[in-house]
PDB file of N, CA and C in Angstrom:
ATOM      1  N   MET A   1     135.578  64.479 192.909  1.00 61.00           N
ATOM      2  CA  MET A   1     135.181  63.708 191.697  1.00 61.00           C
ATOM      3  C   MET A   1     133.853  63.094 190.849  1.00 61.00           C
ATOM      4  N   ALA A   2     134.806  63.367 189.150  1.00 65.00           N
ATOM      5  CA  ALA A   2     133.634  62.317 188.757  1.00 65.00           C
ATOM      6  C   ALA A   2     133.288  61.964 188.950  1.00 65.00           C
ATOM      7  N   LYS A   3     131.338  62.329 188.361  1.00 71.00           N
ATOM      8  CA  LYS A   3     130.115  61.553 188.068  1.00 71.00           C
ATOM      9  C   LYS A   3     130.203  59.813 187.091  1.00 71.00           C
ATOM     10  N   ILE A   4     130.474  58.526 187.408  1.00 72.00           N
ATOM     11  CA  ILE A   4     130.075  57.419 186.169  1.00 72.00           C
ATOM     12  C   ILE A   4     128.971  57.555 186.330  1.00 72.00           C
ATOM     13  N   ALA A   5     128.665  57.955 184.516  1.00 66.00           N
ATOM     14  CA  ALA A   5     127.476  57.744 183.950  1.00 66.00           C
ATOM     15  C   ALA A   5     126.988  56.015 184.045  1.00 66.00           C
ATOM     16  N   LYS A   6     125.959  55.486 183.765  1.00 79.00           N
ATOM     17  CA  LYS A   6     125.453  54.685 183.711  1.00 79.00           C
ATOM     18  C   LYS A   6     125.495  53.840 182.129  1.00 79.00           C
ATOM     19  N   LYS A   7     125.684  51.925 182.825  1.00 87.00           N
ATOM     20  CA  LYS A   7     125.597  51.654 180.612  1.00 87.00           C
ATOM     21  C   LYS A   7     123.884  51.825 180.773  1.00 87.00           C
ATOM     22  N   LEU A   8     123.777  52.454 179.175  1.00 89.00           N
ATOM     23  CA  LEU A   8     122.195  52.449 178.286  1.00 89.00           C
ATOM     24  C   LEU A   8     122.295  50.689 178.404  1.00 89.00           C
ATOM     25  N   THR A   9     121.218  49.884 178.296  1.00 91.00           N
ATOM     26  CA  THR A   9     120.625  48.749 178.259  1.00 91.00           C
ATOM     27  C   THR A   9     119.934  48.604 176.847  1.00 91.00           C
ATOM     28  N   ASP A  10     120.127  47.125 176.086  1.00 93.00           N
ATOM     29  CA  ASP A  10     118.702  48.072 175.112  1.00 93.00           C
ATOM     30  C   ASP A  10     117.086  47.522 175.609  1.00 93.00           C
ATOM     31  N   THR A  11     116.761  46.968 176.474  1.00 94.00           N
ATOM     32  CA  THR A  11     116.204  47.557 177.054  1.00 94.00           C
ATOM     33  C   THR A  11     115.378  49.123 176.950  1.00 94.00           C
ATOM     34  N   GLU A  12     116.943  49.997 177.757  1.00 92.00           N
ATOM     35  CA  GLU A  12     116.592  51.388 178.223  1.00 92.00           C
ATOM     36  C   GLU A  12     116.184  51.560 176.684  1.00 92.00           C
ATOM     37  N   ILE A  13     116.814  51.398 175.791  1.00 90.00           N
ATOM     38  CA  ILE A  13     116.925  52.068 174.641  1.00 90.00           C
ATOM     39  C   ILE A  13     115.873  52.455 173.519  1.00 90.00           C
ATOM     40  N   LYS A  14     114.983  50.946 174.172  1.00 92.00           N
ATOM     41  CA  LYS A  14     114.103  50.159 173.489  1.00 92.00           C
ATOM     42  C   LYS A  14     112.627  50.609 173.490  1.00 92.00           C
ATOM     43  N   SER A  15     112.834  51.061 174.957  1.00 92.00           N
ATOM     44  CA  SER A  15     111.594  51.608 175.367  1.00 92.00           C
ATOM     45  C   SER A  15     111.785  53.132 175.521  1.00 92.00           C
ATOM     46  N   THR A  16     112.381  54.048 175.545  1.00 90.00           N
ATOM     47  CA  THR A  16     112.003  55.352 175.569  1.00 90.00           C
ATOM     48  C   THR A  16     111.536  56.473 174.843  1.00 90.00           C
ATOM     49  N   LYS A  17     110.524  56.587 174.379  1.00 89.00           N
ATOM     50  CA  LYS A  17     110.268  57.252 173.573  1.00 89.00           C
ATOM     51  C   LYS A  17     110.079  58.465 173.206  1.00 89.00           C
ATOM     52  N   PRO A  18     110.435  58.975 172.342  1.00 90.00           N
ATOM     53  CA  PRO A  18     110.348  60.884 171.777  1.00 90.00           C
ATOM     54  C   PRO A  18     109.151  61.213 172.744  1.00 90.00           C
ATOM     55  N   ALA A  19     109.844  61.802 172.815  1.00 89.00           N
ATOM     56  CA  ALA A  19     108.776  63.908 173.947  1.00 89.00           C
ATOM     57  C   ALA A  19     108.882  64.245 173.079  1.00 89.00           C
ATOM     58  N   GLU A  20     107.894  65.881 174.072  1.00 91.00           N
ATOM     59  CA  GLU A  20     108.140  66.850 172.616  1.00 91.00           C
ATOM     60  C   GLU A  20     109.220  67.448 172.921  1.00 91.00           C
ATOM     61  N   LYS A  21     110.170  67.640 173.519  1.00 92.00           N
ATOM     62  CA  LYS A  21     111.767  67.919 173.630  1.00 92.00           C
ATOM     63  C   LYS A  21     112.751  66.762 173.694  1.00 92.00           C
ATOM     64  N   GLU A  22     113.885  67.003 172.713  1.00 92.00           N
ATOM     65  CA  GLU A  22     114.789  66.505 172.869  1.00 92.00           C
ATOM     66  C   GLU A  22     115.208  65.847 173.787  1.00 92.00           C
ATOM     67  N   VAL A  23     115.544  64.337 174.092  1.00 92.00           N
ATOM     68  CA  VAL A  23     116.268  64.075 174.907  1.00 92.00           C
ATOM     69  C   VAL A  23     116.780  63.370 174.845  1.00 92.00           C
ATOM     70  N   ASN A  24     118.084  63.256 175.826  1.00 92.00           N
ATOM     71  CA  ASN A  24     119.931  62.876 175.858  1.00 92.00           C
ATOM     72  C   ASN A  24     119.523  61.569 177.141  1.00 92.00           C
ATOM     73  N   LEU A  25     120.374  60.981 175.966  1.00 92.00           N
ATOM     74  CA  LEU A  25     120.445  59.230 177.255  1.00 92.00           C
ATOM     75  C   LEU A  25     122.221  59.334 176.635  1.00 92.00           C
ATOM     76  N   PHE A  26     122.671  59.247 178.424  1.00 90.00           N
ATOM     77  CA  PHE A  26     124.168  59.405 178.430  1.00 90.00           C
ATOM     78  C   PHE A  26     125.209  58.290 178.347  1.00 90.00           C
ATOM     79  N   ASP A  27     125.326  57.798 178.168  1.00 88.00           N
ATOM     80  CA  ASP A  27     126.182  55.559 178.087  1.00 88.00           C
ATOM     81  C   ASP A  27     127.911  56.540 179.114  1.00 88.00           C
ATOM     82  N   GLY A  28     128.300  57.648 178.466  1.00 82.00           N
ATOM     83  CA  GLY A  28     129.687  58.027 179.430  1.00 82.00           C
ATOM     84  C   GLY A  28     130.903  57.345 178.863  1.00 82.00           C
ATOM     85  N   ASP A  29     131.586  58.228 178.862  1.00 83.00           N
ATOM     86  CA  ASP A  29     133.227  58.634 178.363  1.00 83.00           C
ATOM     87  C   ASP A  29     132.887  58.956 176.654  1.00 83.00           C
ATOM     88  N   GLY A  30     131.714  59.935 176.434  1.00 86.00           N
ATOM     89  CA  GLY A  30     131.667  61.069 175.657  1.00 86.00           C
ATOM     90  C   GLY A  30     130.809  59.993 174.487  1.00 86.00           C
ATOM     91  N   LEU A  31     129.715  58.540 175.057  1.00 91.00           N
ATOM     92  CA  LEU A  31     128.255  58.503 174.083  1.00 91.00           C
ATOM     93  C   LEU A  31     127.406  58.723 174.966  1.00 91.00           C
ATOM     94  N   LEU A  32     126.419  59.262 173.828  1.00 92.00           N
ATOM     95  CA  LEU A  32     125.223  59.496 173.727  1.00 92.00           C
ATOM     96  C   LEU A  32     124.066  59.347 172.708  1.00 92.00           C
ATOM     97  N   LEU A  33     122.904  59.027 172.942  1.00 93.00           N
ATOM     98  CA  LEU A  33     121.707  58.868 172.057  1.00 93.00           C
ATOM     99  C   LEU A  33     120.850  59.532 172.786  1.00 93.00           C
ATOM    100  N   ARG A  34     120.863  60.941 170.759  1.00 94.00           N
ATOM    101  CA  ARG A  34     119.751  61.821 171.424  1.00 94.00           C
ATOM    102  C   ARG A  34     118.057  61.309 170.576  1.00 94.00           C
ATOM    103  N   ILE A  35     117.046  61.869 171.238  1.00 94.00           N
ATOM    104  CA  ILE A  35     115.846  61.162 170.579  1.00 94.00           C
ATOM    105  C   ILE A  35     114.940  62.374 170.028  1.00 94.00           C
ATOM    106  N   ALA A  36     115.739  62.891 169.128  1.00 93.00           N
ATOM    107  CA  ALA A  36     114.673  63.640 168.699  1.00 93.00           C
ATOM    108  C   ALA A  36     113.083  63.626 168.888  1.00 93.00           C
ATOM    109  N   PRO A  37     112.368  65.493 169.095  1.00 93.00           N
ATOM    110  CA  PRO A  37     111.357  65.020 169.228  1.00 93.00           C
ATOM    111  C   PRO A  37     109.894  64.865 168.579  1.00 93.00           C
ATOM    112  N   LEU A  38     109.317  64.346 168.616  1.00 88.00           N
ATOM    113  CA  LEU A  38     108.385  63.769 167.997  1.00 88.00           C
ATOM    114  C   LEU A  38     107.499  64.701 166.315  1.00 88.00           C
ATOM    115  N   VAL A  39     107.389  65.960 166.696  1.00 87.00           N
ATOM    116  CA  VAL A  39     107.386  66.700 165.986  1.00 87.00           C
ATOM    117  C   VAL A  39     108.094  66.112 164.580  1.00 87.00           C
ATOM    118  N   LYS A  40     109.526  66.182 165.346  1.00 88.00           N
ATOM    119  CA  LYS A  40     110.246  65.821 163.918  1.00 88.00           C
ATOM    120  C   LYS A  40     110.990  63.970 164.267  1.00 88.00           C
ATOM    121  N   GLY A  41     110.138  63.444 163.388  1.00 89.00           N
ATOM    122  CA  GLY A  41     110.049  61.865 163.775  1.00 89.00           C
ATOM    123  C   GLY A  41     110.801  60.905 164.200  1.00 89.00           C
ATOM    124  N   GLY A  42     110.857  61.917 165.913  1.00 90.00           N
ATOM    125  CA  GLY A  42     111.551  61.293 167.359  1.00 90.00           C
ATOM    126  C   GLY A  42     112.833  59.850 166.341  1.00 90.00           C
ATOM    127  N   LYS A  43     113.502  60.314 165.193  1.00 93.00           N
ATOM    128  CA  LYS A  43     114.642  59.660 165.247  1.00 93.00           C
ATOM    129  C   LYS A  43     115.958  59.395 166.438  1.00 93.00           C
ATOM    130  N   LYS A  44     115.919  58.313 166.408  1.00 93.00           N
ATOM    131  CA  LYS A  44     117.150  57.770 167.460  1.00 93.00           C
ATOM    132  C   LYS A  44     118.323  57.864 167.037  1.00 93.00           C
ATOM    133  N   ASN A  45     119.493  58.740 166.874  1.00 94.00           N
ATOM    134  CA  ASN A  45     121.051  58.700 166.373  1.00 94.00           C
ATOM    135  C   ASN A  45     122.061  59.208 167.212  1.00 94.00           C
ATOM    136  N   TRP A  46     122.994  58.760 166.908  1.00 95.00           N
ATOM    137  CA  TRP A  46     124.004  57.934 168.580  1.00 95.00           C
ATOM    138  C   TRP A  46     124.887  58.903 168.015  1.00 95.00           C
ATOM    139  N   TYR A  47     125.815  60.163 169.019  1.00 93.00           N
ATOM    140  CA  TYR A  47     126.884  61.292 169.140  1.00 93.00           C
ATOM    141  C   TYR A  47     127.972  60.562 169.631  1.00 93.00           C
ATOM    142  N   PHE A  48     129.420  61.254 169.243  1.00 92.00           N
ATOM    143  CA  PHE A  48     130.209  60.470 169.850  1.00 92.00           C
ATOM    144  C   PHE A  48     130.689  61.786 170.100  1.00 92.00           C
ATOM    145  N   ARG A  49     131.848  61.974 171.962  1.00 87.00           N
ATOM    146  CA  ARG A  49     131.902  63.814 171.477  1.00 87.00           C
ATOM    147  C   ARG A  49     133.360  63.092 171.748  1.00 87.00           C
ATOM    148  N   TYR A  50     134.192  63.670 171.116  1.00 84.00           N
ATOM    149  CA  TYR A  50     136.133  62.991 171.501  1.00 84.00           C
ATOM    150  C   TYR A  50     136.877  64.868 171.688  1.00 84.00           C
ATOM    151  N   ALA A  51     137.435  64.677 172.137  1.00 79.00           N
ATOM    152  CA  ALA A  51     139.077  65.923 171.655  1.00 79.00           C
ATOM    153  C   ALA A  51     140.191  64.907 171.307  1.00 79.00           C
ATOM    154  N   VAL A  52     140.591  66.164 169.991  1.00 79.00           N
ATOM    155  CA  VAL A  52     141.916  65.862 168.919  1.00 79.00           C
ATOM    156  C   VAL A  52     143.182  65.876 170.236  1.00 79.00           C
ATOM    157  N   PRO A  53     143.656  64.998 170.571  1.00 81.00           N
ATOM    158  CA  PRO A  53     144.742  64.931 171.029  1.00 81.00           C
ATOM    159  C   PRO A  53     145.488  66.178 171.324  1.00 81.00           C
ATOM    160  N   VAL A  54     145.991  66.865 169.623  1.00 80.00           N
ATOM    161  CA  VAL A  54     146.749  67.269 169.643  1.00 80.00           C
ATOM    162  C   VAL A  54     146.344  69.018 169.692  1.00 80.00           C
ATOM    163  N   THR A  55     145.514  69.064 169.424  1.00 77.00           N
ATOM    164  CA  THR A  55     144.756  70.512 169.308  1.00 77.00           C
ATOM    165  C   THR A  55     144.126  70.860 170.333  1.00 77.00           C
ATOM    166  N   LYS A  56     143.339  70.162 170.674  1.00 71.00           N
ATOM    167  CA  LYS A  56     143.125  69.292 172.513  1.00 71.00           C
ATOM    168  C   LYS A  56     140.931  70.436 171.481  1.00 71.00           C
ATOM    169  N   LYS A  57     140.777  70.096 170.438  1.00 73.00           N
ATOM    170  CA  LYS A  57     139.726  70.802 170.390  1.00 73.00           C
ATOM    171  C   LYS A  57     138.867  70.111 170.512  1.00 73.00           C
ATOM    172  N   ALA A  58     137.042  69.804 170.891  1.00 73.00           N
ATOM    173  CA  ALA A  58     135.917  69.340 171.595  1.00 73.00           C
ATOM    174  C   ALA A  58     135.259  68.842 169.986  1.00 73.00           C
ATOM    175  N   ASN A  59     135.589  68.005 169.669  1.00 67.00           N
ATOM    176  CA  ASN A  59     133.875  67.527 167.993  1.00 67.00           C
ATOM    177  C   ASN A  59     132.330  67.365 169.243  1.00 67.00           C
TER     178      ASN A  59
END
């Protein structure tokens, strides 16, 4: 059975601080928040992973 990801809350996103390594917070259904290391500025970027239906290639 597939593991169900817990949805991220606004408080959880704002309270997560950059660390020495890259941090990934998963929101489920291919959506993730990637927090860059503090050395690289600690930016927070959203990524959406999907597969093209015709070719089945993942992005």
